[in-house]
CSV table of C-alpha atoms and ligand atoms in Angstrom, one decimal:
chain,number,residue,atom,x,y,z
A,1,MET,CA,-4.5,5.6,-1.6
A,2,PRO,CA,-2.0,3.2,0.2
A,3,ARG,CA,-2.4,-0.5,0.1
A,4,TYR,CA,-2.3,-2.5,3.2
A,5,GLU,CA,-1.7,-6.4,3.5
A,6,TYR,CA,-3.7,-8.3,6.0
A,7,ARG,CA,-3.6,-12.0,7.1
A,8,CYS,CA,-6.6,-13.7,8.2
A,9,ARG,CA,-5.9,-15.9,11.3
A,10,THR,CA,-9.1,-17.8,10.7
A,11,CYS,CA,-8.3,-19.3,7.3
A,12,GLY,CA,-4.8,-18.0,6.9
A,13,ASP,CA,-5.5,-16.2,3.7
A,14,THR,CA,-3.8,-12.9,2.9
A,15,PHE,CA,-5.3,-10.0,1.2
A,16,GLU,CA,-4.7,-6.4,0.2
A,17,LEU,CA,-6.9,-3.5,0.9
A,18,SER,CA,-6.7,0.1,-0.3
A,19,ARG,CA,-7.9,2.3,2.3
A,20,PRO,CA,-6.9,5.8,3.8
A,21,MET,CA,-4.1,5.8,6.2
A,22,ALA,CA,-6.3,6.9,9.0
A,23,GLU,CA,-8.0,3.7,8.7
A,24,SER,CA,-5.0,1.3,8.4
A,25,SER,CA,-5.4,-0.1,11.7
A,26,ALA,CA,-9.2,-0.6,11.4
A,27,PRO,CA,-10.6,-3.9,11.5
A,28,ALA,CA,-10.5,-5.6,8.0
A,29,ALA,CA,-12.6,-8.6,7.2
A,30,CYS,CA,-11.1,-11.2,5.1
A,31,PRO,CA,-12.6,-12.2,1.6
A,32,GLY,CA,-13.9,-15.1,3.6
A,33,GLY,CA,-15.8,-12.9,6.0
A,34,HIS,CA,-13.6,-13.6,8.9
A,35,ASP,CA,-12.9,-10.8,11.3
A,36,ASP,CA,-9.7,-12.1,12.9
A,37,THR,CA,-7.3,-10.5,10.8
A,38,VAL,CA,-3.8,-8.9,11.3
A,39,LYS,CA,-2.2,-6.1,9.3
A,40,LEU,CA,1.0,-7.1,7.8
A,41,LEU,CA,4.1,-5.1,7.1
A,42,SER,CA,4.1,-4.7,3.4
A,43,THR,CA,5.3,-2.5,0.5
A,44,VAL,CA,3.0,0.6,0.7
A,45,ALA,CA,2.5,1.7,-2.8
A,46,VAL,CA,1.6,5.3,-2.4
A,47,GLY,CA,0.8,7.1,-5.7
A,48,GLY,CA,3.5,9.6,-6.4
A,49,THR,CA,6.2,8.3,-4.3
A,50,ALA,CA,8.4,7.0,-7.2
A,51,ALA,CA,8.0,10.3,-9.0
A,52,ALA,CA,8.8,12.4,-6.2
A,53,THR,CA,12.2,10.7,-5.8
A,54,ALA,CA,13.1,10.7,-9.5
A,55,PRO,CA,14.7,13.8,-10.8
A,56,ALA,CA,12.6,16.2,-12.9
A,57,PRO,CA,13.6,16.4,-16.5
A,58,SER,CA,13.9,20.1,-16.5
A,59,ALA,CA,16.1,20.3,-13.3
A,60,GLY,CA,19.3,18.7,-14.9
A,61,GLY,CA,20.0,21.2,-17.4
A,62,GLY,CA,21.8,18.6,-19.6
A,63,CYS,CA,19.7,19.0,-22.5
A,64,CYS,CA,19.8,22.9,-22.9
A,65,GLY,CA,23.5,22.9,-22.0
A,66,GLY,CA,24.5,20.6,-24.6
A,67,GLY,CA,22.8,22.7,-27.3
A,68,CYS,CA,20.2,20.2,-28.4
A,69,CYS,CA,17.4,22.7,-27.4
A,70,GLY,CA,18.5,25.1,-30.4
B,101,ZN,ZN1,-10.5,-15.6,6.6
């Protein structure tokens, strides 16, 4: 589930919430209970993104090509 960062305009605190993408723009109350918050642009850590960009170990073919697989 993606994490979103919010800032409270009442107390100035920033906080993160993990919530569905569909609710990313929904109102988020700060830990202090204030409702006047804004969503910040932040690094969205979606599970699986890093793995998707990394090459799969079996796709390279370097191991079996080098004879280390027997
Ligand atoms: Zn607050």
